[in-house]
XYZ file of C-alpha atoms in Angstrom:
720
model
C 29.114 34.492 8.353
C 27.190 36.660 6.171
C 24.882 35.309 3.168
C 27.342 34.796 0.349
C 26.853 32.084 -2.800
C 29.965 30.841 -2.791
C 30.809 29.664 -6.342
C 30.048 32.264 -8.712
C 26.123 33.794 -9.805
C 23.565 31.256 -11.064
C 23.627 31.248 -14.528
C 20.519 32.511 -16.538
C 19.856 28.913 -16.921
C 19.827 28.202 -13.383
C 17.453 31.468 -12.620
C 14.812 29.340 -14.584
C 15.078 26.224 -13.054
C 14.837 28.435 -9.582
C 11.886 29.550 -10.564
C 10.391 26.046 -12.606
C 11.167 24.443 -9.072
C 9.043 27.188 -6.481
C 6.380 27.321 -9.143
C 6.632 22.796 -9.078
C 6.674 23.164 -4.887
C 3.774 25.927 -5.386
C 1.333 24.001 -6.896
C 2.315 20.122 -5.387
C 1.777 21.762 -1.604
C -0.847 24.202 -2.054
C -2.847 22.647 -4.815
C -2.200 18.993 -4.461
C -1.472 18.142 -0.944
C -3.730 20.647 0.494
C -6.477 19.600 -1.977
C -6.140 16.222 -0.635
C -6.312 16.907 3.033
C -9.186 18.942 2.162
C -10.922 16.437 0.501
C -10.680 13.960 3.670
C -11.534 16.511 5.919
C -14.641 16.860 4.078
C -15.339 13.311 4.137
C -16.868 13.488 7.483
C -19.752 15.845 6.650
C -23.182 15.918 4.749
C -21.883 17.758 2.214
C -19.722 15.570 0.583
C -21.313 12.335 1.467
C -24.969 13.597 -0.163
C -23.767 15.933 -2.556
C -19.690 15.755 -3.867
C -19.074 12.101 -4.300
C -23.131 11.518 -5.805
C -22.221 13.752 -8.402
C -18.404 11.793 -8.993
C -20.081 8.900 -8.683
C -22.626 9.731 -11.818
C -19.840 10.568 -13.968
C -17.220 7.690 -12.717
C -19.351 4.597 -11.764
C -20.969 4.143 -14.762
C -18.060 3.610 -16.287
C -17.893 -0.105 -17.224
C -14.218 0.296 -17.091
C -13.640 0.928 -14.167
C -16.857 0.413 -12.170
C -17.148 1.320 -8.560
C -13.527 2.093 -8.095
C -13.651 5.132 -10.609
C -14.399 7.680 -8.232
C -12.206 6.838 -5.304
C -9.326 6.349 -7.660
C -9.986 10.030 -9.134
C -10.586 11.647 -5.299
C -7.591 9.940 -3.860
C -4.894 7.892 -5.724
C -4.500 10.223 -8.590
C -3.609 13.451 -7.173
C -1.325 11.640 -4.544
C 0.773 9.869 -7.461
C 0.339 13.188 -8.864
C 2.230 14.611 -6.169
C 5.089 12.219 -6.645
C 5.625 12.654 -9.855
C 5.631 16.339 -9.035
C 8.375 15.628 -6.640
C 10.475 13.743 -8.896
C 10.601 16.500 -11.372
C 11.315 18.954 -8.469
C 14.407 16.478 -7.889
C 15.995 16.143 -10.985
C 16.146 20.182 -11.627
C 17.343 20.331 -8.203
C 20.387 18.029 -9.714
C 21.172 20.963 -12.162
C 21.533 22.970 -9.470
C 25.235 22.079 -8.409
C 26.546 25.677 -7.109
C 26.686 25.694 -3.025
C 25.233 28.156 -0.886
C 26.091 29.585 2.293
C 22.090 30.930 3.903
C 22.175 33.914 5.570
C 22.396 32.909 9.496
C 19.651 36.545 9.936
C 16.822 37.776 8.224
C 13.484 35.706 7.565
C 15.378 32.144 8.396
C 15.330 33.038 11.966
C 11.454 33.394 12.479
C 11.527 29.548 11.502
C 14.391 28.860 13.639
C 11.761 28.228 16.842
C 9.673 26.209 15.186
C 12.595 23.751 14.461
C 13.771 23.886 17.842
C 13.057 20.620 20.067
C 9.609 21.188 22.239
C 9.447 17.692 23.283
C 12.579 15.894 24.428
C 11.564 13.145 27.209
C 8.230 11.453 26.398
C 6.724 8.612 24.472
C 7.513 10.941 21.280
C 10.714 11.675 21.336
C 12.162 14.540 20.741
C 9.819 16.458 19.129
C 10.616 20.064 16.764
C 7.498 22.730 17.054
C 7.182 22.259 13.127
C 6.200 18.691 13.992
C 4.481 19.055 17.562
C 1.891 21.279 15.084
C 1.537 19.047 12.531
C 0.737 16.112 15.295
C -1.761 18.378 16.627
C -3.249 18.980 13.805
C -3.435 15.312 12.789
C -4.802 14.444 15.704
C -7.355 17.223 15.489
C -8.417 16.087 12.116
C -8.904 12.233 13.482
C -11.147 13.760 16.243
C -13.163 15.566 13.869
C -13.673 13.214 11.474
C -15.061 10.812 14.625
C -17.047 13.287 16.049
C -18.616 14.629 12.827
C -19.508 11.021 11.715
C -21.335 10.163 14.567
C -23.204 13.475 14.679
C -24.646 12.514 11.095
C -25.136 8.871 11.912
C -26.259 9.012 15.635
C -28.755 12.220 14.109
C -30.469 8.868 12.489
C -30.903 6.880 14.931
C -34.094 6.787 16.676
C -36.100 4.281 18.715
C -37.956 3.601 16.264
C -35.246 3.251 13.905
C -33.595 0.468 16.332
C -36.944 -1.255 17.619
C -37.225 -1.694 12.905
C -34.155 -3.396 13.263
C -34.405 -5.546 16.905
C -32.138 -3.297 18.503
C -31.859 -0.933 21.388
C -30.593 2.478 20.680
C -27.285 1.924 22.381
C -26.787 -1.169 20.111
C -26.953 0.794 16.943
C -25.440 3.901 18.356
C -22.962 1.444 19.457
C -22.652 -0.576 15.870
C -22.521 3.188 13.926
C -19.447 3.751 16.414
C -18.099 1.122 15.634
C -17.776 1.502 11.938
C -16.554 5.122 12.499
C -13.271 3.935 14.280
C -12.664 2.207 11.348
C -13.087 5.131 9.016
C -11.144 7.088 10.991
C -8.470 4.396 11.384
C -8.284 4.105 7.558
C -7.085 7.910 7.810
C -4.389 6.801 9.489
C -3.539 3.767 7.378
C -3.522 6.217 4.448
C -0.084 7.947 5.447
C 1.448 4.878 7.197
C 3.550 3.644 4.439
C 4.852 6.832 3.147
C 7.694 6.888 5.591
C 9.412 4.131 4.939
C 9.051 4.037 1.181
C 13.456 5.196 1.186
C 13.627 6.545 -1.959
C 10.162 8.430 -1.651
C 10.159 12.072 -3.929
C 7.474 13.367 -1.508
C 9.319 13.315 1.385
C 12.397 14.730 -0.468
C 10.312 16.514 -1.550
C 9.004 18.041 2.038
C 12.308 18.127 2.813
C 12.567 14.772 4.894
C 14.623 11.336 4.851
C 12.936 7.974 5.000
C 15.109 7.516 8.167
C 14.027 10.712 9.401
C 10.550 9.934 9.357
C 10.624 6.771 11.253
C 8.877 7.664 14.089
C 6.371 9.112 12.201
C 5.498 5.476 10.984
C 5.370 4.385 14.758
C 3.499 7.418 15.609
C 0.796 6.247 12.774
C 1.463 2.397 13.337
C 0.527 2.992 17.031
C -2.736 5.101 16.088
C -3.449 2.570 13.004
C -3.758 -0.249 15.684
C -5.360 1.634 18.427
C -8.893 2.571 16.174
C -8.505 -1.090 14.648
C -8.532 -2.402 17.539
C -11.405 -0.820 19.023
C -13.377 -0.794 15.491
C -13.080 -4.635 16.182
C -13.755 -5.146 20.027
C -16.783 -2.580 19.733
C -18.314 -4.966 17.261
C -17.607 -8.024 18.671
C -19.516 -6.621 22.122
C -22.435 -5.103 19.409
C -22.586 -8.786 17.653
C -22.947 -10.418 21.057
C -25.180 -8.241 22.303
C -27.268 -8.809 19.581
C -27.471 -12.053 19.365
C -25.357 -12.395 16.217
C -21.718 -13.600 17.396
C -22.233 -15.851 14.223
C -21.052 -13.061 12.391
C -17.418 -13.217 13.256
C -17.534 -16.150 10.921
C -19.015 -14.206 8.078
C -17.615 -14.360 4.635
C -19.951 -12.136 2.782
C -19.685 -12.520 -1.169
C -20.526 -9.084 -2.048
C -20.386 -6.982 1.174
C -17.901 -7.022 4.153
C -15.996 -9.718 4.876
C -15.604 -10.023 8.955
C -13.237 -13.112 8.925
C -10.877 -11.450 6.601
C -11.103 -8.527 9.114
C -10.655 -10.092 11.944
C -6.950 -11.699 10.306
C -6.045 -8.710 9.341
C -6.566 -7.487 12.795
C -4.426 -10.023 14.234
C -1.327 -10.036 11.903
C -1.324 -6.058 12.881
C -2.012 -6.938 16.767
C 1.261 -9.268 16.453
C 3.182 -6.606 14.395
C 2.215 -4.064 17.241
C 2.863 -6.564 20.124
C 6.432 -7.281 18.823
C 7.252 -3.506 18.057
C 7.030 -2.745 21.993
C 10.275 -0.634 22.579
C 11.567 -3.461 24.744
C 11.075 -6.265 22.822
C 12.865 -4.635 19.910
C 15.308 -3.932 21.999
C 16.633 -6.951 23.374
C 14.889 -9.671 20.354
C 15.175 -7.365 17.698
C 14.958 -10.650 15.395
C 10.979 -11.493 16.572
C 10.505 -7.821 15.419
C 12.528 -7.848 12.286
C 10.970 -11.079 10.845
C 7.021 -11.072 12.624
C 6.889 -7.076 10.817
C 6.737 -8.903 7.438
C 3.476 -9.665 8.089
C 2.345 -6.659 6.567
C 1.941 -8.221 3.744
C -0.868 -10.382 5.190
C -2.080 -7.867 7.268
C -2.473 -5.564 3.592
C -3.795 -8.884 1.719
C -6.669 -9.564 4.356
C -7.708 -5.801 5.101
C -8.232 -5.478 1.406
C -10.440 -8.704 1.471
C -12.208 -6.889 4.019
C -13.128 -3.675 3.060
C -12.927 -4.755 -0.968
C -11.075 -2.735 -3.328
C -12.951 0.272 -4.371
C -13.195 1.432 -0.565
C -9.462 0.581 -0.478
C -7.846 3.155 -2.716
C -8.423 5.592 -0.638
C -5.251 4.123 1.230
C -3.814 2.706 -2.078
C -1.212 5.780 -2.904
C 1.044 5.448 -0.021
C 0.837 1.863 -0.127
C 1.528 1.752 -3.973
C 4.707 3.850 -3.600
C 5.439 2.247 -0.962
C 5.594 -1.298 -3.304
C 7.069 0.357 -6.080
C 10.339 1.010 -3.513
C 10.293 -2.096 -2.247
C 10.003 -3.811 -5.849
C 13.233 -2.146 -6.994
C 15.081 -2.820 -3.911
C 14.405 -6.240 -4.493
C 16.007 -5.590 -7.623
C 19.109 -3.877 -6.218
C 19.672 -6.556 -3.738
C 19.793 -9.217 -6.167
C 23.330 -8.375 -7.137
C 26.330 -9.291 -5.008
C 28.709 -6.285 -4.181
C 31.970 -6.109 -5.209
C 33.874 -5.434 -1.547
C 37.251 -4.393 -1.863
C 38.991 -4.229 1.443
C 38.074 -4.197 4.862
C 40.589 -2.059 7.928
C 40.130 -3.901 10.830
C 40.218 -1.488 14.356
C 41.468 -2.617 17.455
C 37.775 -1.339 19.143
C 36.146 -4.232 18.001
C 34.932 -2.050 14.607
C 35.547 -2.049 10.948
C 35.584 -0.430 7.632
C 33.982 -2.059 4.709
C 35.025 -0.478 1.068
C 33.052 -1.474 -1.661
C 33.348 -0.056 -5.743
C 31.374 2.204 -6.865
C 30.289 3.642 -10.192
C 31.477 7.005 -10.680
C 28.101 7.745 -11.415
C 26.734 6.921 -7.930
C 26.474 10.422 -5.715
C 24.991 10.471 -2.334
C 24.495 13.437 0.221
C 26.408 13.549 3.985
C 24.580 11.341 6.359
C 23.438 8.753 4.001
C 22.595 5.669 4.894
C 22.997 2.435 3.218
C 21.493 -1.241 4.246
C 23.649 -4.623 3.879
C 23.398 -7.886 3.802
C 25.488 -11.124 4.962
C 23.685 -14.433 3.306
C 26.192 -16.774 5.415
C 25.404 -14.396 8.473
C 21.600 -14.147 7.883
C 19.385 -14.555 4.668
C 16.515 -12.318 5.666
C 18.468 -9.741 8.165
C 19.426 -6.741 6.925
C 20.937 -3.859 8.847
C 21.046 -0.139 7.936
C 24.698 1.475 8.228
C 25.391 5.034 7.705
C 28.470 5.696 4.877
C 31.085 7.768 5.831
C 33.061 7.916 2.395
C 32.331 11.025 0.155
C 30.837 10.379 -3.613
C 33.381 13.283 -4.898
C 36.553 12.665 -2.852
C 36.366 8.644 -3.413
C 34.655 8.643 -6.804
C 35.201 4.781 -7.133
C 34.291 3.675 -3.348
C 31.836 3.828 -1.069
C 32.666 3.084 2.567
C 30.573 2.134 5.988
C 31.809 1.299 9.332
C 30.869 -1.564 11.864
C 30.902 -1.261 15.712
C 30.739 -4.929 16.786
C 27.691 -4.627 19.703
C 25.109 -6.791 18.278
C 25.115 -10.579 17.673
C 25.015 -10.301 13.845
C 28.090 -7.300 14.155
C 29.685 -9.116 16.187
C 30.073 -12.674 13.912
C 30.630 -10.434 10.719
C 33.730 -8.701 12.784
C 35.238 -11.804 13.721
C 34.602 -13.418 10.187
C 36.973 -10.397 9.212
C 39.304 -9.544 11.830
C 40.496 -13.501 12.155
C 44.216 -13.702 11.682
C 43.329 -15.998 8.531
C 40.176 -14.162 6.748
C 38.321 -15.523 4.033
C 39.462 -14.507 0.474
C 35.474 -13.185 -0.392
C 32.495 -12.307 1.868
C 29.083 -12.650 -0.410
C 27.329 -8.624 0.334
C 24.106 -7.525 -1.208
C 23.089 -3.978 -0.396
C 20.416 -1.387 -0.663
C 21.181 1.917 -1.188
C 22.297 4.883 -0.013
C 19.523 6.681 0.330
C 19.390 10.206 2.406
C 18.797 13.706 1.898
C 18.216 15.038 -1.232
C 20.728 18.336 0.362
C 22.381 19.456 3.550
C 22.100 22.912 4.962
C 25.476 22.724 7.427
C 26.842 25.667 5.507
C 24.027 27.919 6.647
C 26.258 28.236 10.279
C 28.923 29.535 11.176
C 30.273 26.811 13.489
C 29.105 23.003 13.053
C 29.114 21.773 16.403
C 28.593 17.440 16.472
C 27.739 15.379 19.816
C 28.606 11.639 19.972
C 28.651 8.995 21.734
C 30.760 5.850 21.031
C 29.941 4.150 17.417
C 27.046 7.635 16.929
C 30.800 8.927 15.796
C 30.648 7.707 12.038
C 28.005 9.989 10.592
C 30.364 12.661 11.021
C 32.571 11.474 9.471
C 30.802 11.990 6.285
C 30.601 15.397 7.152
C 34.173 16.036 7.553
C 35.030 14.617 4.636
C 32.623 16.558 2.307
C 33.791 19.827 4.233
C 37.368 18.690 3.010
C 36.095 18.199 -0.216
C 34.262 21.787 -0.115
C 37.331 23.535 1.326
C 40.217 21.802 -1.022
C 38.596 21.170 -4.284
C 35.916 23.526 -4.490
C 37.430 26.689 -2.418
C 34.662 27.344 -0.451
C 34.181 29.137 2.457
C 32.795 26.052 5.077
C 31.910 26.885 8.527
C 34.444 26.125 11.587
C 33.486 22.119 13.206
C 33.853 21.315 15.990
C 33.175 17.441 17.065
C 32.621 16.737 21.260
C 32.952 12.015 20.990
C 32.923 10.772 23.987
C 34.057 6.664 24.362
C 34.601 4.158 26.611
C 37.968 3.547 26.844
C 41.470 4.026 24.458
C 41.294 1.428 22.130
C 37.656 3.443 20.959
C 40.099 6.601 20.107
C 41.097 4.677 16.588
C 37.511 5.501 15.323
C 38.862 9.180 14.003
C 41.840 7.736 12.151
C 38.465 6.694 10.011
C 38.147 10.922 9.525
C 40.626 10.603 7.247
C 40.255 8.500 3.570
C 42.365 5.419 3.082
C 43.898 7.347 0.826
C 44.679 10.809 2.267
C 48.220 11.686 0.765
C 46.760 14.625 -1.457
C 44.010 15.909 0.940
C 45.114 19.706 2.509
C 43.498 20.507 5.991
C 44.792 23.855 6.049
C 41.506 25.117 4.691
C 39.369 23.216 7.052
C 39.040 24.605 10.810
C 38.887 21.221 12.728
C 38.627 20.786 16.426
C 38.134 17.501 17.849
C 37.613 17.242 21.810
C 37.723 13.636 22.511
C 36.455 12.002 26.017
C 37.576 9.165 27.182
C 35.120 7.864 30.041
C 36.533 5.042 31.982
C 40.203 5.390 31.654
C 42.106 8.311 33.880
C 45.155 8.608 31.434
C 46.135 7.250 28.071
C 47.278 3.823 27.491
C 50.475 2.466 25.427
C 50.578 -0.967 26.334
C 49.478 -3.513 23.804
C 49.147 -1.374 20.540
C 47.168 -3.199 18.307
C 48.063 -2.103 14.392
C 44.904 -1.279 12.203
C 44.656 -4.281 9.817
C 44.144 -4.121 6.124
C 42.503 -6.931 4.771
C 42.093 -7.092 0.600
C 39.431 -9.524 -0.805
C 39.144 -11.124 -3.815
C 35.762 -10.465 -5.467
C 34.257 -13.011 -8.128
C 33.957 -10.964 -11.981
C 30.055 -11.226 -11.023
C 30.618 -9.390 -8.003
C 29.343 -5.841 -9.418
C 30.926 -2.077 -8.070
C 27.705 -0.272 -6.405
C 25.692 1.612 -8.877
C 22.819 3.752 -8.600
C 19.731 1.081 -9.867
C 17.790 3.831 -11.526
C 20.850 5.451 -13.347
C 22.351 9.172 -12.909
C 18.367 10.473 -14.096
C 17.397 8.158 -10.852
C 14.225 10.638 -10.569
C 13.207 10.867 -14.027
C 12.834 7.140 -13.937
C 11.208 6.910 -10.959
C 8.420 9.200 -12.016
C 8.274 7.064 -15.655
C 7.950 3.720 -13.275
C 5.133 5.262 -11.075
C 3.286 6.953 -14.345
C 3.522 3.784 -16.368
C 2.923 1.014 -14.073
C 0.056 3.634 -12.949
C -1.381 3.651 -16.554
C -0.865 0.007 -16.883
C -2.663 -0.765 -13.760
C -5.331 1.508 -15.049
C -5.750 -0.565 -19.149
C -5.478 -4.059 -17.078
C -8.095 -3.185 -14.377
C -10.233 -1.796 -17.030
C -9.796 -4.605 -19.730
C -10.421 -7.023 -16.407
C -13.662 -5.145 -15.949
C -15.244 -4.531 -19.282
C -14.933 -7.702 -20.702
C -15.516 -9.883 -17.427
C -16.489 -8.285 -14.959
C -19.254 -6.108 -16.157
C -20.827 -8.656 -18.624
C -21.433 -10.663 -15.075
C -22.700 -7.437 -12.246
C -23.556 -4.727 -14.760
C -21.958 -2.567 -11.811
C -24.769 -3.496 -9.365
C -21.939 -4.692 -7.038
C -24.015 -7.412 -6.234
C -23.111 -10.958 -7.683
C -19.492 -10.241 -8.769
C -17.394 -11.931 -5.725
C -16.502 -8.689 -3.533
C -13.429 -10.655 -3.041
C -12.260 -11.939 -6.341
C -12.994 -8.124 -7.753
C -9.827 -7.142 -4.917
C -7.407 -10.472 -5.652
C -8.073 -9.446 -9.572
C -6.808 -5.843 -8.529
C -4.092 -6.771 -6.965
C -2.909 -9.140 -8.937
C -2.865 -6.185 -11.521
C -1.173 -4.044 -9.100
C 1.658 -6.145 -8.243
C 1.875 -6.872 -12.372
C 1.871 -3.760 -13.357
C 5.008 -2.434 -11.532
C 7.460 -5.288 -11.797
C 7.119 -5.346 -15.188
C 7.685 -1.546 -15.610
C 10.266 -1.373 -12.455
C 12.199 -4.756 -14.023
C 12.088 -3.280 -17.683
C 13.265 0.098 -16.956
C 16.451 -1.476 -14.030
C 16.995 -3.747 -16.760
C 17.363 -0.822 -19.281
C 20.193 0.997 -16.901
C 21.674 -2.042 -16.073
C 23.318 -2.520 -19.391
C 24.414 1.668 -19.425
C 25.995 0.728 -15.978
C 27.529 -2.727 -17.148
C 28.722 -0.424 -19.761
C 30.369 1.764 -17.424
C 31.376 -0.825 -14.932
C 33.806 -1.989 -17.708
C 35.825 1.136 -17.311
C 36.149 1.218 -13.797
C 40.070 -0.230 -13.046
C 40.394 -3.070 -11.470
C 40.727 -1.666 -7.825
C 41.891 -6.166 -5.605
C 45.005 -6.313 -4.470
C 47.373 -3.929 -1.886
C 47.161 -0.225 -2.229
C 47.808 2.514 -0.442
C 46.131 2.159 3.038
C 46.720 5.437 4.861
C 47.524 4.859 8.507
C 48.896 1.350 9.217
C 48.595 1.819 12.593
C 46.341 4.144 14.926
C 47.248 7.948 15.142
C 46.061 8.336 18.321
C 46.026 4.825 20.442
C 50.063 4.917 20.015
C 51.525 8.418 21.126
C 55.258 7.207 20.211
C 54.201 6.734 16.983
C 55.371 8.900 13.781
C 52.994 10.690 11.437
C 53.731 9.564 8.112
C 51.621 12.785 6.649
C 50.617 16.023 6.421
C 46.695 15.759 6.607
C 47.436 13.095 9.577
C 49.576 15.417 11.302
C 47.083 18.329 10.661
C 44.686 15.612 12.094
C 46.548 14.711 15.522
C 47.115 18.760 16.082
C 43.590 19.341 15.689
C 42.550 16.402 18.233
C 42.239 17.096 22.454
C 42.326 13.817 24.400
C 40.824 14.397 28.041
C 41.045 11.001 30.351
C 38.700 9.943 33.650
C 35.286 12.441 32.478
C 32.516 13.496 30.571
C 32.355 16.829 28.444
C 30.273 19.603 30.187
C 27.992 19.960 26.655
C 25.853 22.628 28.029
C 29.009 25.054 28.576
C 30.627 24.073 25.798
C 28.087 24.679 22.992
C 26.803 27.596 25.009
C 30.772 29.209 24.683
C 30.574 29.730 20.842
C 30.592 32.662 19.380
C 28.664 33.408 15.387
C 25.756 34.485 14.877
C 24.755 30.954 14.003
C 25.773 27.633 15.911
C 24.202 24.741 14.554
C 24.451 21.441 16.350
C 24.275 18.041 15.587
C 23.959 14.951 17.961
C 24.147 11.580 17.795
C 24.706 8.475 20.181
C 22.609 6.946 23.216
C 19.368 8.225 24.056
C 20.427 9.508 26.720
C 23.080 11.921 25.504
C 20.503 12.581 22.471
C 17.879 14.024 25.029
C 20.547 15.846 26.791
C 21.664 18.185 23.749
C 17.996 18.655 23.100
C 17.302 20.034 26.001
C 20.597 22.692 26.147
C 19.523 23.512 22.549
C 15.912 24.159 23.408
C 16.310 26.409 26.609
C 16.498 29.135 25.235
C 18.918 30.554 26.945
C 21.042 31.464 23.775
C 19.198 32.697 20.745
C 22.412 31.372 18.532
C 22.791 27.865 18.801
C 20.058 25.858 16.559
C 19.637 22.310 16.986
C 19.880 19.946 13.393
C 16.910 17.412 13.245
C 18.773 14.492 11.734
C 17.711 10.976 12.571
C 20.760 7.710 13.327
C 18.526 5.924 14.412
C 16.594 2.985 12.373
């Protein structure tokens, strides 16, 4: 597929937006982000500790408003929050670019194709691309550099004389120094730990990442944090035992380091670490889920341990996470309007919610749902299968009854006399800011079982683009494997409920379905697709964007205004309460109380500003929701029974006929993925995979083999 702009050429205003976005990204990545990394790189050196930090502290710490926190706020907190603001502006400008582009499969982008291919497949890190591996190695190099430089500079000052002065042996003094430096290096990992779990993060989107796809980075960082902090604690216990200072374990210093707080923080961290072991997480997910809420206590006692001044180094990531978490809390307080459900005979169901037309999202987005009647605490992510433009007033998710929670939900809906209403709270949807599927000639999607759900949204996106937008789209090949014939009914969900107006003639779709545990089709006992309509309450609201259409600008407003309010609050507290007592000596006022006041100021600033912005948008959404037609009651449901499970039924519409004709069903075997993928021609073949771990590893291995140059593995994660 040659490079081309599918719509008309960009107007002059769009050219200006492209220039502005390029300038913002240049400033954000090469000035702010790399500048912050350079500060972390220089921190262990004497240049930083003896020259730079002293000069900055002379200018900031003398302030009667910010005190000793001033220098670290300037050096560490402000640049990253400024980066988040730049990301918000960058993403808001991107929303103005409505033209779909097809990128060339030739040229410069192929220079980076090698880096995007999986370099590691089977290992503790999972599927890792060349770019990810390069950044991982550089991050580990930063940790090694920091630790070795810290030790080199500190050991240079440890002599027999200095050790004897402290009534210690040389190895004991060095152990004390090494224990401290392990904590300092662990703080580097902690500074990045919360970025991947901020689902609506502008920083992740600025770098083309999603929270779901970045969860593995959170896992890597979590292991490093706990490894370093555990070594930090163990070394200190050994040091105290060797020097006869074991009483230090119960020390709570008024103006210094609180050892008890550090030990409690480490204890909560170890509990989370133990329950996050993959085998425990898979088998006892509830245990992992509930114990992970201990992150609140982990962070509180960490701040009480090191003090607020030092905590400013890791504050930006946690601050942005708190903003995101509070917005999710506000969104989940409203009950969503669940309109109807399609119940499939394969123990799967499609839930359809009302949404406001202003809610836009991209394919492969994820929405979290909570059903209080099953569990008030548990939230589960599901892929959104609907298209926000094709279905402007409805958003859908598909749920397969595989775990205890999903089985209970399926039983609630599929009973002969289902309830009239199910109370549901939602968070999201969250997804990529943009997609790049159009750059390929052929898009191959490989799924196993319920892993087909992310690809339904992609196919529906292509249906929209090929019909309503008249765009040239790549050939789509769906290779799906199911255990039984009943599972073939999942293919019925490819078409929306009201699919009679859809023209599939412009989309080249090929579906190869494999039923692995049956050797022939079964036609006995065919179960129809059931349509269940609910009766939502008047208080149930359509799912709306929590921050309105100008989401990114509102998020920038919250980040900026809350941080300014925090500075004002802590400035007033410092100037009129702390400074008259302490006079910036840091030797009189209780360190723990200063930290508590800072934490309260942060929470108050975020809660007040975010609530104000959400309330303002809620009023606007309420006016729009009044204009949404009442969607309760039976309506055309599309297919009343399966297109694929009952081969004898008469097809009702042209889209259904086209879908059936595009589908080839194979029984009694698995697809030869290597042969099938390598047979596709064209300059660029994109490959996506969703399903069991073994299947993902197999596809990644095929794409990374290098046997053909036109196959490109698209690194998209569907595994929260």
